[in-house]
Each structure stands twice: as structure tokens, then as C-alpha cells.
Amino acid sequence: MTNRADIDQRAAMTIDGAAHSTQSANDTTIAVSFARATNLALISIDGTGSIRFVNPSAAKLFGYERAEMIGCPVTIIIPERMRGAHTGGFNRVAGGQKPSLGGKTVEVSAIKKDGTEFPIEITLSVWRDENGMGAGAIIKDISERRERDSKLLRMANQDTLTGLPNRHRFIDLIRDELQAERPLTVVMLDLDGFKDVNDTHGHSAGDCVLQAVAVRLPYLLRGDAQVARFGGDEFAILLPNVGDPIAAQSEAKAIVDAFATPFDVAGHVLDLGASVGFAIAPAHGSDEEELIACADYALYKAKASGGRACRMFDHSMKSETLTRRLMRDELLHALRNGQLELYYQPQINLEDGRVFGVEALIRWNHPVRGLLLPGAFLPALDQSALALEIGWWTLDQASSEAARLWAIGRPDIKVGVNLFPAQLRAPNLCEKVAGSINRHGISANALELEVTETIALHDNDKSLEVLTALRQTGVGIAFDDFGTGFASLSSLQRYPLTTLKIDRSFIANIINRPGDAAITKALIIMSKELGLDTIAEGVETEEQEQALRLLGCPSAQGYLYGRPVPAANLEQMLVAQPLAKLANM
């Protein structure tokens, strides 16, 4: 088989002209005709480094007439800073050394007649015959490819709305500072009242505010500070060489104070504040993820205090963070060793008692503490990589159960799967969902992905885009625990929902609190008008069920119908009692 190097050498030798060719006249004529017609740039030089042949494509590429290049040193197309290295290498090869780049394709810089420097891809070949040493090159302009690569790199590292670095790039910046063993402060900032801007003035106004913040923040800060946008209205700031708590506190307070000045956006004067949390390296952490987590926890404390405040991470928070980290280590062990399991709770049609769906709920079979519910361990995950891993595991297990339900003759039952916040922000969520569906051979409508309204609205536009893409695959989308977050009623029209799940807090007091009953009734009516399925969560008594029937609620879920059970128990129950109430299971 002829390899690329052989082809390159043969082409380079033939274009060196009939005087130096050992081929037949006919072959030489064909080769020269090809060299002149091809859009590949071809150049050949002799043992002195002078250009012996250049085809029209090469002359055009470098901005010369062919006659101008013939006989000139090849260094006319080599940038001045690279000529010394070229000459040294050429002389070594001319002296008999084996060429290190012979037959290889490399990317280097070249220079045109007008002095413009540009990137090329070049494949070199070297030969020796009765006329001495010769060399040839096949050259390709890769300027457009480099520009595409640069654009992709910018997209990977830059927030498209504000032009600021994104989370990925920000982590790299912190890592660089830590590797240089310099002190630094990481600041996390969240706007107070931003959601009201979106709800009142629209998302275009919200985008304008975010762009204005991207301008205001760098203006406030020292010249070496780096500002990034993480998503939604959350920004991050890196303050290099700030390791003193007093200096860091001063910088953070200045940011909060600066946001007391209203924003003027499209004729609207918007009074927004900012909450800030910060952490210092090395005092509060020694790696980038830890520092961001510490600053984010301090931000949470600032928000919890009422907003428009700054908080520094302290050792009590450190203790809590350490506890979370140890819990994550245990969870990773649990995932790797089969200690995690999905339980399933039935969802009931209130009209006929039919089981039409189940919600997958994660449990941890802890070797010491026994069976743990999600509240005992999921808060430790936050936005960690482990949250994603457990989220993908949950999705896969639920899809597997949907396939088993089909196999036992219950394809009518959909499986609800809770999405982690980290999954909703993962760029490959749609691919992961599609992959799980295909892997288990189920219909897309066998799954319903559940997100809480608070999670979905954290990065409103991005969440809308992701959920819309998911809905287009055929899976259902449910708003879980609805009524406890900050979703406006108008947001229900924007999101591609299939189901609204009314939070258990309203159902618990539906009998003795008229206000909760009124809210529940309003949600049922609104959901029906929007064409959504409605599920009341946390139904525990027949009195609650009767109240929901009177309010027109079509379906429910709760201990009245059955506690969450392992997959094997669920399948036995569905085969034995497909339409019965499950309270005694």
C-alpha cells in the first residue's frame, strides 16, 4: 500500500521539472499539468534552498507572480523570526541528517508578499537523486479553520449574552492563580429583585440589566480583577493578590454599595440590589471548586439575611462544608457499591382509582444508618459532579423500570424522574435522555421529567430552551412542588409543561385552611385551562381526597394510596391489583 509520504515525495519530485525527473516524458507532462491545475499549493526547492518550482495556486496564495518566486530563497515565504530555525534545520538535512519533519504534516506560520502573516498546514518531503538534494511541500491555508477554532474556543469560554468569561473559564483563571501560589479572593454576586424585572418588564429588559452589570462590575474593580457570569443573575469575581480579609471585605462592600445606584434600562429606572459572598485562598480553600463553593455558601448567608449584604466565609461554614464533602465521599462509595436504589410511589386517577404513573424516588441503603430518604443526603450534593453522576444513574434506572413495566403489560404507566439542578444545566442533558430511552427501548412518553419551579427559574431563558428541547423529544415535563417557589402564573404559559404537581403543603391543610383550599382550587382550574395534567401531592387521608374531588382535581399521589416501594414490589402490586387503591401495600 502506498503511504502519504510516498505520494507526497512522488508529487514533489515530478513538479521539480523535466530536467531533474527520472520519469517518462508523458508522466512528467501529466504531473506538471496536474500541479498547474490543482488548487493545492505546491513548491519545490533545490539543495541551495532556492525555489525551483511553484504552481499557480502557491503563487496566488503568497501574492506573487510565479516568475517572481522562481530562483528566490524559500525564506521569502518564512516569517523573519522563524528563518534562523529554518536555515539551521535545512543545513543539517543538506549535510546528510535525516529530516525530522519529512512526510509529516505540521502547522506553521507563513508570510505573503505584502508582509501579511497567516497560518498554513504544510507537508514536507525530502529526496536525493543524481542532481543532489531536493525538497517539496504541499501547502494549505488554514486561516478559516483557525478562525473557526478560535470562535469555538471563545464560545466554550465566554458567556454569549455579556461577553464575560463563563464558569469554565473562571475556574481556569482561579487554577492559574493557585498554581502560582498567589493569594486571591473569590466573590460570588447575585442580584436582588432581578426576577421582578423579568416578570414586570420582560426578558429583554432582564438581558439589558445583565449586560449593564457586565459593564458596571469591571468599572468598579481594580484593573487585574476578573469578572465572569455563571448563569442567570449570578456573577463571579476573581481578585488576584487579595488575601487580607479586611481588604476583601472592603472590595465586597464597595460592590454592594455600588449596586444601590439604580439601573436605567430602556427608559425604566430599576432599583436592584446585590448580595455578595466571598472566600479567600488559601485561608478558606486550596482548590477552585472548593473556593467557589465556600463563596457561594457565604452568598447564601447574605441572601438569607435579607439581601443587599456581603458575607465572608467563616469556619462554622467550613465545618458544614467539610461535613458535606464527607457525605459526598460516602455517596460516591454508595453509588459504586450498589447501595442506592429507586423506590416508586403510585399516582392515582381519582375518578376510577387507576394507577397511571409512578414517581421514582431515590433511597440510600446505608450499611450503618439504614434506609435513608433523600433529605438526609441530597443537600450535600449541591452542584457537584457527583450530583450529575447520580442524576444520570437515576435516569437510567427509571428508564429500565419503564421497560420492565412495558414487559409486564403496563405500558400505560409513565415514570416520573426528578432532575437535579446540575442536570438541568448540563449541556448534554438532551443527549443523555435520548440515550437512555434508546438504550432501554422505551417510548419517550414513558418518562416524565420533574423539575421544581425554583430550579427551572434560576436561569430562566436557558431552562426554557433546555426544557423545550426535551419536550420535543416526546418526554413529559412536570413542575414539581408548584406553589412554593417564585414562578409567576405567566411562566406556566411559556414552559412546555405536561403536568403541574401541587405541593403537599397546600394539601396538608386543605380541610382547615380556606386559603390553602382556595389556592389549590385556583391551581386546578388554571392547570385545566392550560391543558395540563394535575397531581395533588402528599394526600394522606380520605378527607383530603374527598376535598380534592370536590375541587375537581383529577389525580393524586400520597401515603393514602401507597408508600414508595422497591421496583419488585411495585411490579407485583400492579400485576395483582392494577386498578385498586394501594393503601395497604
Coordinates of C-alpha atoms in Angstrom, one line a residue:
M1 CA 0.0 0.0 0.0
T2 CA 1.3 3.4 -0.9
N3 CA 1.6 5.8 2.1
R4 CA 1.0 9.5 2.3
A5 CA 4.8 10.2 2.4
D6 CA 5.4 8.2 -0.8
I7 CA 2.6 10.1 -2.6
D8 CA 4.0 13.5 -1.3
Q9 CA 7.5 12.6 -2.4
R10 CA 6.4 11.5 -5.8
A11 CA 4.4 14.6 -6.4
A12 CA 7.2 16.9 -5.2
M13 CA 9.7 15.1 -7.4
T14 CA 7.6 15.4 -10.5
I15 CA 7.0 19.1 -10.1
D16 CA 10.7 19.8 -9.9
G17 CA 10.7 19.8 -13.7
A18 CA 11.8 17.6 -16.5
A19 CA 15.5 18.4 -16.0
H20 CA 15.5 16.6 -12.7
S21 CA 12.9 13.9 -13.4
T22 CA 13.6 10.3 -14.0
Q23 CA 10.1 9.6 -15.2
S24 CA 8.9 9.3 -18.8
A25 CA 8.1 12.5 -20.7
N26 CA 4.4 11.6 -20.7
D27 CA 4.3 11.1 -16.9
T28 CA 6.1 14.4 -16.4
T29 CA 3.7 16.2 -18.7
I30 CA 0.7 14.8 -16.7
A31 CA 2.3 15.6 -13.4
V32 CA 3.1 19.2 -14.4
S33 CA -0.4 19.6 -15.8
F34 CA -1.9 18.4 -12.5
A35 CA 0.4 20.7 -10.5
R36 CA -0.7 23.7 -12.5
A37 CA -4.4 22.9 -12.4
T38 CA -4.8 21.8 -8.8
N39 CA -5.9 24.2 -6.0
L40 CA -3.2 22.7 -3.8
A41 CA -0.2 25.0 -3.3
L42 CA 2.9 23.2 -4.4
I43 CA 6.5 24.4 -4.0
S44 CA 9.8 22.7 -4.8
I45 CA 13.3 23.8 -3.8
D46 CA 16.8 22.6 -4.6
G47 CA 19.8 21.9 -2.4
T48 CA 20.7 25.6 -2.0
G49 CA 17.2 26.4 -0.6
S50 CA 16.2 28.2 -3.8
I51 CA 12.7 27.8 -5.2
R52 CA 12.8 25.7 -8.4
F53 CA 9.1 25.2 -9.0
V54 CA 5.9 26.9 -7.8
N55 CA 2.5 26.2 -9.2
P56 CA -0.2 28.9 -9.8
S57 CA -2.1 28.1 -6.6
A58 CA 1.0 28.6 -4.5
A59 CA 1.9 31.9 -6.3
K60 CA -1.6 33.2 -5.7
L61 CA -1.6 32.1 -2.1
F62 CA 1.6 34.1 -1.3
G63 CA 0.6 37.1 -3.5
Y64 CA 3.4 36.7 -6.1
E65 CA 3.7 36.1 -9.8
R66 CA 5.3 32.7 -10.4
A67 CA 8.3 34.2 -12.2
E68 CA 8.9 36.4 -9.1
M69 CA 9.4 33.3 -6.9
I70 CA 11.5 31.1 -9.1
G71 CA 15.1 31.3 -8.1
C72 CA 14.4 33.2 -4.9
P73 CA 15.3 31.7 -1.5
V74 CA 12.4 29.9 0.1
T75 CA 12.8 32.2 3.1
I76 CA 10.7 34.8 1.2
I77 CA 7.6 33.0 2.5
I78 CA 9.0 32.3 6.0
P79 CA 8.5 34.9 8.8
E80 CA 11.7 36.6 9.8
R81 CA 11.6 35.3 13.4
M82 CA 11.5 31.7 12.1
R83 CA 14.2 32.0 9.4
G84 CA 17.1 31.1 11.7
A85 CA 15.5 27.9 12.8
H86 CA 14.6 27.0 9.2
T87 CA 18.1 27.7 7.9
G88 CA 19.7 25.6 10.7
G89 CA 17.4 22.7 10.0
F90 CA 17.9 22.9 6.2
N91 CA 21.7 22.9 6.6
R92 CA 21.6 19.8 8.8
V93 CA 19.5 17.9 6.3
A94 CA 21.7 19.1 3.4
G95 CA 24.7 17.8 5.4
G96 CA 23.1 14.3 5.5
Q97 CA 21.0 14.2 8.6
K98 CA 17.6 12.6 8.4
P99 CA 14.8 15.2 8.2
S100 CA 12.7 15.3 11.3
L101 CA 9.6 16.6 9.5
G102 CA 9.9 14.5 6.4
G103 CA 6.5 13.1 5.4
K104 CA 4.7 14.8 8.3
T105 CA 2.0 17.4 8.2
V106 CA 2.6 20.3 10.5
E107 CA 1.0 23.7 11.2
V108 CA 3.3 26.8 11.0
S109 CA 3.2 30.5 10.1
A110 CA 4.0 31.8 6.6
I111 CA 4.2 35.3 5.1
K112 CA 2.8 36.9 2.0
K113 CA 4.5 39.3 -0.4
D114 CA 2.7 42.2 1.3
G115 CA 4.0 41.1 4.7
T116 CA 0.8 39.6 6.0
E117 CA 1.4 36.6 8.2
F118 CA -1.0 33.7 8.2
P119 CA -1.2 30.1 9.3
I120 CA -0.6 27.2 7.0
E121 CA -0.6 23.4 7.0
I122 CA 2.5 22.0 5.3
T123 CA 3.5 18.5 4.3
L124 CA 7.3 18.2 3.6
S125 CA 9.2 15.7 1.5
V126 CA 12.9 15.4 1.0
W127 CA 14.8 13.3 -1.6
R128 CA 18.2 12.8 -3.1
D129 CA 19.0 11.9 -6.7
E130 CA 21.7 12.4 -9.2
N131 CA 21.1 16.1 -9.1
G132 CA 21.6 16.3 -5.3
M133 CA 19.1 17.1 -2.6
G134 CA 15.6 18.4 -3.3
A135 CA 12.6 19.2 -1.1
G136 CA 8.9 19.8 -1.9
A137 CA 5.9 21.0 0.1
I138 CA 2.2 20.7 -0.2
I139 CA 0.7 23.8 1.5
K140 CA -2.8 24.7 2.6
D141 CA -4.1 28.0 4.0
I142 CA -5.8 27.2 7.3
S143 CA -6.8 30.7 8.3
E144 CA -10.5 29.9 8.1
R145 CA -10.1 26.8 10.2
R146 CA -8.1 28.7 12.8
E147 CA -10.8 31.3 12.9
R148 CA -13.4 28.6 13.4
D149 CA -11.3 27.1 16.2
S150 CA -10.9 30.4 17.8
K151 CA -14.6 31.1 17.7
L152 CA -15.4 27.7 19.2
L153 CA -12.8 28.4 21.9
R154 CA -14.5 31.7 22.7
M155 CA -17.9 30.1 22.8
A156 CA -16.5 27.4 25.2
N157 CA -15.1 30.1 27.5
Q158 CA -17.4 33.1 27.1
D159 CA -20.9 33.9 28.1
T160 CA -22.8 34.8 24.9
L161 CA -25.1 37.4 26.4
T162 CA -22.5 39.6 28.3
G163 CA -19.2 38.6 26.6
L164 CA -17.8 37.9 30.1
P165 CA -15.8 34.7 30.8
N166 CA -18.1 31.8 31.8
R167 CA -17.8 29.4 34.7
H168 CA -15.5 27.1 32.8
R169 CA -13.1 29.9 32.0
F170 CA -13.4 31.4 35.5
I171 CA -12.3 28.0 37.0
D172 CA -9.2 28.1 34.8
L173 CA -8.4 31.6 35.9
I174 CA -8.5 30.6 39.6
R175 CA -6.5 27.5 38.9
D176 CA -3.7 29.6 37.3
E177 CA -3.5 31.8 40.3
L178 CA -3.5 28.9 42.7
Q179 CA -0.7 27.2 40.8
A180 CA 1.3 30.3 41.0
E181 CA 0.8 30.2 44.8
R182 CA -0.6 33.7 45.0
P183 CA -3.4 34.7 47.4
L184 CA -6.7 35.5 46.0
T185 CA -10.4 36.2 46.8
V186 CA -13.3 34.7 45.0
V187 CA -16.5 36.7 45.2
M188 CA -20.0 35.4 44.2
L189 CA -22.7 38.0 43.4
D190 CA -26.4 37.6 43.0
L191 CA -28.8 40.4 42.0
D192 CA -31.7 41.2 44.4
G193 CA -35.0 41.7 42.7
F194 CA -33.9 40.5 39.3
K195 CA -36.9 38.2 38.8
D196 CA -39.2 41.1 39.2
V197 CA -37.5 42.8 36.3
N198 CA -38.2 39.8 34.1
D199 CA -41.8 39.4 35.3
T200 CA -42.7 43.1 35.0
H201 CA -40.7 44.4 32.1
G202 CA -39.9 41.2 30.1
H203 CA -36.8 39.2 29.5
S204 CA -35.4 41.7 27.0
A205 CA -35.2 44.2 29.9
G206 CA -33.6 41.5 32.1
D207 CA -31.0 40.8 29.4
C208 CA -30.2 44.5 29.3
V209 CA -29.7 44.6 33.1
L210 CA -27.3 41.7 32.9
Q211 CA -25.3 43.4 30.1
A212 CA -25.3 46.6 32.2
V213 CA -24.0 44.6 35.2
A214 CA -21.3 43.2 33.0
V215 CA -20.2 46.8 32.2
R216 CA -20.6 48.2 35.8
L217 CA -18.7 45.5 37.6
P218 CA -15.3 45.8 35.8
Y219 CA -15.6 49.6 36.1
L220 CA -15.9 49.3 39.9
L221 CA -13.0 46.9 40.4
R222 CA -9.2 47.0 40.2
G223 CA -7.5 46.5 36.9
D224 CA -6.4 42.9 37.5
A225 CA -9.9 41.7 38.7
Q226 CA -11.7 39.2 36.5
V227 CA -15.5 39.1 36.2
A228 CA -17.5 36.1 35.0
R229 CA -21.1 35.2 34.6
F230 CA -22.2 31.8 35.8
G231 CA -25.8 31.9 34.6
G232 CA -29.0 33.7 35.4
D233 CA -28.2 36.7 37.5
E234 CA -25.2 35.1 39.2
F235 CA -21.8 36.6 38.7
A236 CA -18.3 35.7 40.0
I237 CA -15.3 37.9 40.6
L238 CA -11.7 36.9 41.0
L239 CA -9.5 39.4 43.0
P240 CA -5.8 38.3 42.5
N241 CA -3.4 39.1 45.3
V242 CA -6.1 39.9 47.8
G243 CA -5.6 37.6 50.7
D244 CA -6.3 40.0 53.6
P245 CA -9.8 39.7 55.0
I246 CA -10.1 43.4 55.6
A247 CA -9.2 44.3 52.1
A248 CA -11.5 41.6 50.7
Q249 CA -14.3 42.9 52.9
S250 CA -13.7 46.4 51.6
E251 CA -13.9 45.3 48.0
A252 CA -17.1 43.3 48.6
K253 CA -18.8 46.1 50.4
A254 CA -17.9 48.5 47.6
I255 CA -19.6 46.2 45.2
V256 CA -22.8 46.1 47.3
D257 CA -22.8 49.8 47.8
A258 CA -22.4 50.4 44.1
F259 CA -25.5 48.4 43.3
A260 CA -27.5 50.8 45.4
T261 CA -27.4 53.1 42.4
P262 CA -30.5 52.2 40.2
F263 CA -30.1 51.0 36.6
D264 CA -31.6 52.9 33.7
V265 CA -32.7 50.4 31.2
A266 CA -34.8 51.3 28.1
G267 CA -36.3 54.2 29.9
H268 CA -37.1 52.2 33.1
V269 CA -35.3 53.1 36.4
L270 CA -34.8 49.8 38.1
D271 CA -33.8 49.7 41.8
L272 CA -31.8 46.5 42.2
G273 CA -29.5 45.5 44.9
A274 CA -26.8 42.9 45.2
S275 CA -25.9 40.2 47.7
V276 CA -22.3 39.1 47.9
G277 CA -20.4 36.2 49.4
F278 CA -16.6 35.8 49.3
A279 CA -13.9 33.3 50.2
I280 CA -10.1 33.8 50.4
A281 CA -7.3 31.5 49.4
P282 CA -5.5 29.9 50.9
A283 CA -7.4 30.5 54.2
H284 CA -10.7 29.1 53.0
G285 CA -9.7 26.6 50.4
S286 CA -7.0 25.3 48.3
D287 CA -8.7 24.3 45.0
E288 CA -11.0 26.2 42.7
E289 CA -14.2 24.2 43.2
E290 CA -13.8 24.5 47.0
L291 CA -13.3 28.2 46.9
I292 CA -16.4 28.7 44.6
A293 CA -18.5 26.5 46.9
C294 CA -17.3 28.5 50.0
A295 CA -18.1 31.8 48.4
D296 CA -21.4 30.5 47.2
Y297 CA -22.3 29.4 50.7
A298 CA -21.4 32.8 52.0
L299 CA -23.6 34.3 49.3
Y300 CA -26.5 32.1 50.5
K301 CA -26.0 33.6 54.0
A302 CA -26.0 37.1 52.6
K303 CA -29.3 36.4 50.8
A304 CA -30.8 34.7 53.8
S305 CA -30.0 37.9 55.9
G306 CA -32.4 39.9 53.7
G307 CA -30.1 40.7 50.7
R308 CA -28.1 43.8 49.9
A309 CA -25.3 42.5 52.1
C310 CA -21.9 40.8 51.9
R311 CA -20.7 37.9 54.0
M312 CA -17.3 36.3 54.3
F313 CA -17.0 32.6 54.5
D314 CA -16.2 31.6 58.1
H315 CA -15.1 28.5 60.0
S316 CA -18.6 27.5 61.0
M317 CA -19.4 27.3 57.3
K318 CA -16.2 25.5 56.8
S319 CA -17.3 22.8 59.2
E320 CA -20.6 22.4 57.4
T321 CA -18.8 22.3 54.1
L322 CA -16.5 19.6 55.4
T323 CA -19.5 17.6 56.5
R324 CA -20.9 17.9 53.0
R325 CA -17.7 16.7 51.5
L326 CA -17.5 13.7 53.7
M327 CA -21.1 12.9 52.8
R328 CA -20.3 13.2 49.1
D329 CA -17.4 10.7 49.6
E330 CA -19.8 8.3 51.2
L331 CA -22.3 8.8 48.5
L332 CA -19.7 8.1 45.8
H333 CA -18.9 4.8 47.6
A334 CA -22.7 4.1 47.8
L335 CA -23.1 4.6 44.1
R336 CA -20.1 2.5 43.2
N337 CA -21.2 -0.3 45.5
G338 CA -24.9 -0.6 44.7
Q339 CA -26.3 1.0 47.9
L340 CA -28.5 3.4 46.0
E341 CA -31.9 2.2 44.9
L342 CA -35.1 3.7 43.4
Y343 CA -38.4 3.3 45.1
Y344 CA -41.7 4.0 43.3
Q345 CA -44.8 5.8 44.5
P346 CA -48.0 5.3 42.6
Q347 CA -50.0 8.2 41.1
I348 CA -53.8 7.6 41.1
N349 CA -56.7 8.7 38.8
L350 CA -59.2 10.0 41.4
E351 CA -62.2 9.1 39.1
D352 CA -61.6 5.4 38.8
G353 CA -58.7 4.6 41.1
R354 CA -56.4 3.6 38.2
V355 CA -52.7 3.7 38.6
F356 CA -51.5 5.8 35.7
G357 CA -48.0 6.7 36.8
V358 CA -45.3 6.3 39.4
E359 CA -42.7 8.7 40.7
A360 CA -39.1 7.4 41.1
L361 CA -37.7 8.4 44.4
I362 CA -34.1 7.7 45.4
R363 CA -33.2 5.8 48.6
W364 CA -29.8 5.0 50.2
N365 CA -29.4 1.6 51.8
H366 CA -26.8 2.8 54.3
P367 CA -24.8 0.0 55.9
V368 CA -24.9 1.7 59.3
R369 CA -27.8 4.2 59.4
G370 CA -30.3 2.0 57.5
L371 CA -32.6 3.3 54.7
L372 CA -32.1 7.0 54.2
L373 CA -34.6 9.3 52.5
P374 CA -33.4 12.0 50.0
G375 CA -33.5 14.8 52.6
A376 CA -30.7 13.1 54.6
F377 CA -28.2 13.2 51.8
L378 CA -29.1 15.0 48.6
P379 CA -28.4 18.5 50.0
A380 CA -24.8 17.6 50.3
L381 CA -24.5 17.2 46.5
D382 CA -25.3 20.8 45.5
Q383 CA -23.8 21.4 42.0
S384 CA -21.0 18.9 42.4
A385 CA -20.0 16.5 39.6
L386 CA -21.4 13.6 41.8
A387 CA -24.8 15.2 41.5
L388 CA -24.6 14.7 37.8
E389 CA -23.4 11.2 38.1
I390 CA -26.2 10.2 40.5
G391 CA -28.7 12.1 38.3
W392 CA -27.7 10.1 35.2
W393 CA -27.8 6.9 37.2
T394 CA -31.4 7.8 38.4
L395 CA -32.5 8.5 34.8
D396 CA -31.1 5.2 33.6
Q397 CA -32.6 3.2 36.4
A398 CA -36.0 4.8 35.9
S399 CA -35.8 4.1 32.1
S400 CA -35.0 0.5 32.9
E401 CA -38.1 0.3 35.2
A402 CA -40.3 1.8 32.4
A403 CA -39.1 -1.0 30.1
R404 CA -40.0 -3.6 32.7
L405 CA -43.5 -2.1 33.2
W406 CA -44.0 -2.5 29.5
A407 CA -42.8 -6.1 29.7
I408 CA -45.4 -7.0 32.4
G409 CA -48.2 -5.5 30.3
R410 CA -48.4 -2.0 31.8
P411 CA -47.2 0.3 29.0
D412 CA -49.8 2.8 30.1
I413 CA -47.8 3.8 33.2
K414 CA -45.4 6.7 32.9
V415 CA -42.4 7.0 35.2
G416 CA -41.7 10.4 36.8
V417 CA -38.0 11.2 37.2
N418 CA -36.7 14.1 39.3
L419 CA -33.9 16.1 37.6
F420 CA -31.1 17.5 39.7
P421 CA -30.3 21.2 39.2
A422 CA -26.9 20.2 37.8
Q423 CA -28.6 18.1 35.2
L424 CA -30.7 20.9 34.0
R425 CA -27.6 23.0 33.5
A426 CA -25.7 20.2 31.8
P427 CA -25.1 20.8 28.1
N428 CA -25.7 17.1 27.2
L429 CA -29.0 16.6 29.1
C430 CA -31.0 16.0 25.9
E431 CA -28.4 13.6 24.6
K432 CA -28.4 11.7 27.9
V433 CA -32.2 11.4 28.0
A434 CA -32.3 10.3 24.3
G435 CA -29.6 7.8 25.0
S436 CA -31.4 6.3 28.0
I437 CA -34.6 6.0 26.0
N438 CA -32.9 4.3 23.1
R439 CA -30.8 2.0 25.4
H440 CA -33.8 0.6 27.1
G441 CA -36.1 0.5 24.1
I442 CA -38.9 2.6 25.6
S443 CA -41.2 5.2 24.1
A444 CA -40.2 8.8 25.0
N445 CA -43.7 9.4 26.6
A446 CA -43.0 6.7 29.1
L447 CA -40.9 9.2 31.0
E448 CA -41.9 12.5 32.7
L449 CA -39.0 14.6 33.9
E450 CA -39.8 16.6 37.0
V451 CA -38.2 19.9 38.0
T452 CA -39.1 22.3 40.8
E453 CA -40.2 25.8 39.7
T454 CA -37.4 27.4 41.6
I455 CA -34.7 25.3 39.8
A456 CA -36.3 26.0 36.4
L457 CA -36.5 29.7 37.0
H458 CA -32.9 30.1 38.3
D459 CA -31.7 30.6 34.8
N460 CA -35.0 31.3 33.1
D461 CA -34.1 31.6 29.4
K462 CA -31.6 28.7 29.5
S463 CA -34.0 26.5 31.4
L464 CA -36.8 27.3 28.9
E465 CA -34.5 26.4 26.0
V466 CA -33.5 23.1 27.6
L467 CA -37.0 22.1 28.6
T468 CA -38.4 22.9 25.2
A469 CA -35.7 20.8 23.6
L470 CA -36.5 17.9 26.0
R471 CA -40.3 18.2 25.3
Q472 CA -39.6 18.0 21.6
T473 CA -38.1 14.5 22.1
G474 CA -41.5 13.4 23.4
V475 CA -40.8 13.1 27.2
G476 CA -43.2 14.8 29.6
I477 CA -42.2 17.8 31.7
A478 CA -43.7 18.4 35.1
F479 CA -43.4 21.3 37.5
D480 CA -42.9 19.7 40.9
D481 CA -43.9 21.2 44.3
F482 CA -45.7 24.0 42.5
G483 CA -46.8 26.9 44.6
T484 CA -43.7 27.0 46.9
G485 CA -41.3 28.8 44.6
F486 CA -41.4 32.1 42.7
A487 CA -42.9 31.2 39.4
S488 CA -45.3 33.7 38.0
L489 CA -48.5 32.4 36.6
S490 CA -47.5 33.7 33.2
S491 CA -44.4 31.4 33.3
L492 CA -46.7 28.4 33.0
Q493 CA -47.7 29.5 29.5
R494 CA -44.0 29.9 28.5
Y495 CA -42.8 26.5 29.6
P496 CA -43.6 23.3 27.6
L497 CA -45.3 21.6 30.6
T498 CA -47.4 18.4 30.6
T499 CA -48.1 18.2 34.3
L500 CA -48.5 20.5 37.3
K501 CA -47.9 18.9 40.7
I502 CA -49.5 20.9 43.6
D503 CA -47.2 21.0 46.6
R504 CA -48.1 18.9 49.6
S505 CA -48.1 22.0 51.9
F506 CA -51.4 23.1 50.4
I507 CA -52.9 19.6 50.6
A508 CA -51.9 19.1 54.3
N509 CA -54.2 22.0 55.4
I510 CA -56.8 21.8 52.7
I511 CA -59.6 20.9 55.2
N512 CA -59.0 23.5 57.9
R513 CA -57.4 26.4 56.0
P514 CA -59.7 28.1 53.5
G515 CA -56.8 29.9 51.9
D516 CA -55.0 26.7 51.0
A517 CA -58.2 25.3 49.6
A518 CA -58.7 28.4 47.5
I519 CA -55.1 28.3 46.2
T520 CA -55.5 24.6 45.4
K521 CA -58.8 25.2 43.5
A522 CA -57.2 28.1 41.5
L523 CA -54.3 25.9 40.5
I524 CA -56.5 23.1 39.4
I525 CA -58.7 25.4 37.3
M526 CA -55.7 27.1 35.8
S527 CA -53.9 23.8 35.0
K528 CA -57.0 22.5 33.3
E529 CA -57.4 25.7 31.2
L530 CA -53.8 25.3 30.1
G531 CA -54.3 21.7 29.1
L532 CA -52.0 20.3 31.8
D533 CA -52.4 17.2 33.9
T534 CA -52.7 18.0 37.6
I535 CA -51.5 15.8 40.5
A536 CA -52.0 16.7 44.2
E537 CA -49.0 15.6 46.2
G538 CA -49.0 14.4 49.8
V539 CA -52.6 13.0 50.1
E540 CA -52.7 11.1 53.3
T541 CA -56.4 11.0 54.4
E542 CA -59.7 10.2 52.8
E543 CA -60.9 13.6 53.9
Q544 CA -58.2 15.3 51.8
E545 CA -59.1 13.1 48.9
Q546 CA -62.7 14.0 49.1
A547 CA -61.9 17.7 49.3
L548 CA -59.8 17.3 46.1
R549 CA -62.6 15.5 44.3
L550 CA -65.0 18.4 45.2
L551 CA -62.4 20.9 43.8
G552 CA -62.2 18.9 40.6
C553 CA -58.6 17.6 41.0
P554 CA -58.2 14.7 38.5
S555 CA -55.3 12.8 40.2
A556 CA -53.3 12.4 43.4
Q557 CA -50.2 10.9 45.0
G558 CA -49.5 10.2 48.6
Y559 CA -49.4 7.7 51.5
L560 CA -53.2 7.2 51.2
Y561 CA -52.5 5.2 48.0
G562 CA -49.2 3.7 48.9
R563 CA -45.8 4.4 50.3
P564 CA -42.8 4.3 47.9
V565 CA -41.8 0.7 47.3
P566 CA -38.9 -1.1 45.6
A567 CA -39.3 -2.0 41.9
A568 CA -40.1 -5.7 42.6
N569 CA -42.9 -4.8 45.0
L570 CA -44.3 -2.3 42.5
E571 CA -44.5 -4.8 39.7
Q572 CA -46.2 -7.4 41.9
M573 CA -48.7 -4.9 43.0
L574 CA -49.5 -3.7 39.5
V575 CA -50.0 -7.2 38.2
A576 CA -52.2 -8.3 41.1
Q577 CA -54.2 -5.1 41.6
P578 CA -53.9 -2.9 38.5
L579 CA -56.9 -0.7 39.4
A580 CA -57.2 -1.0 43.2
K581 CA -56.4 1.5 45.9
L582 CA -53.0 0.7 47.3
A583 CA -53.2 1.9 50.9
N584 CA -52.4 -1.5 52.4
M585 CA -49.4 -2.3 50.2

